[in-house]
Coordinates of C-alpha atoms in Angstrom, one line a residue:
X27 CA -2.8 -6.5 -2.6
X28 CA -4.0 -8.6 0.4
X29 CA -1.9 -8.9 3.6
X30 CA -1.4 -8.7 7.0
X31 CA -1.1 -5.7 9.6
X32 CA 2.6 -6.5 10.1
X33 CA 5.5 -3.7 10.5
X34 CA 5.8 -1.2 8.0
X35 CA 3.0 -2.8 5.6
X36 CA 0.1 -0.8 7.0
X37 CA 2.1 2.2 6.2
X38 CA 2.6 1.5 2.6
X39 CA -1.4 -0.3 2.3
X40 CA -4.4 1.6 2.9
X41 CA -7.0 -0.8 3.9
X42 CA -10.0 -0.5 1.6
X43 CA -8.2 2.0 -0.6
X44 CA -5.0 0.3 -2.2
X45 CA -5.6 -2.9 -0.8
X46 CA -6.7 -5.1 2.1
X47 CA -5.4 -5.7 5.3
X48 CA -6.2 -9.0 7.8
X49 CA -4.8 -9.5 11.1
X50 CA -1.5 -11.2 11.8
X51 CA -2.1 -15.0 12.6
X52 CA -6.0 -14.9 12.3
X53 CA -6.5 -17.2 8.8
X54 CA -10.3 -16.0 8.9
X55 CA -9.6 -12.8 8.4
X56 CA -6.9 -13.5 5.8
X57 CA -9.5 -15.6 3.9
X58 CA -12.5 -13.0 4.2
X59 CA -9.7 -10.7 2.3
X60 CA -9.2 -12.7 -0.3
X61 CA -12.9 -13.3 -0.8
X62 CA -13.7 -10.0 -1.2
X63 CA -10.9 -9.4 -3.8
X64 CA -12.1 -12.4 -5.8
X65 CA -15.7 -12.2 -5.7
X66 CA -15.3 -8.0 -6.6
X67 CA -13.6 -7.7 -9.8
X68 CA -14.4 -3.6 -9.7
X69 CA -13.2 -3.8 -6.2
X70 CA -10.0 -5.2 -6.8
X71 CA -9.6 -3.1 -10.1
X72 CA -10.3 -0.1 -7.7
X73 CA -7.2 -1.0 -5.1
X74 CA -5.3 -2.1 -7.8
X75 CA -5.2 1.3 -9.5
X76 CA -5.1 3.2 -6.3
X77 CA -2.2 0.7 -5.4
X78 CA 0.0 1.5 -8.4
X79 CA -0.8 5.1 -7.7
X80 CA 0.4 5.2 -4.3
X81 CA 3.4 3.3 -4.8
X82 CA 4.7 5.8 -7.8
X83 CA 3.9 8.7 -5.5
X84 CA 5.5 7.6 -2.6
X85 CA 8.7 5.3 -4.3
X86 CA 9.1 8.4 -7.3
X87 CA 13.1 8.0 -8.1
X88 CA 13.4 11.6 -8.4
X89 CA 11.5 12.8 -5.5
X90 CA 13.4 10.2 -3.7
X91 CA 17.0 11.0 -5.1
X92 CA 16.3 14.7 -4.5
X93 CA 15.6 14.5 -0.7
X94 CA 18.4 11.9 -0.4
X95 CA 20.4 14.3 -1.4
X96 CA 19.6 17.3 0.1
X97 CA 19.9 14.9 3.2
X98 CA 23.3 13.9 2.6
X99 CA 24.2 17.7 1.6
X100 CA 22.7 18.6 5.0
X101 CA 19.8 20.5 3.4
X102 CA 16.9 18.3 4.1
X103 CA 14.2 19.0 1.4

């Protein structure tokens, strides 16, 4: 994944590690991204994968049912 630093994204994309982040508005740094990701196959494999693996941990449906629950039940988990 390649984007920008912009609300919550930063919290979901490690830069270097599950993707790449460039800074809101700057097109240079956007394009350096994108370079990177396309000239590093291996690189891009590598966020990829770390990618998918942080999404499943931190989106799980169970995880995430069980804690909305005990949050609605009043017993935050």
């Amino acid at each position: 994944v390649v984007s920008t630093r912009l609300s919550g994204i930063p919290e979901l994309i490690l830069d270097g590690r599950s993707g790449l982040l460039a800074e809101p508005g700057d097109a240079a740094s956007l394009a350096e991204a994108i370079e990177r990701v396309l000239c590093a196959p291996a690189f891009a494999a590598s966020l990829a994968e770390e990618g998918r693996r942080r999404v499943a941990d931190l989106h799980d449906i169970e995880r995430t049912s069980a804690r909305l629950a005990g949050l609605l039940a009043g017993t935050p988990a």
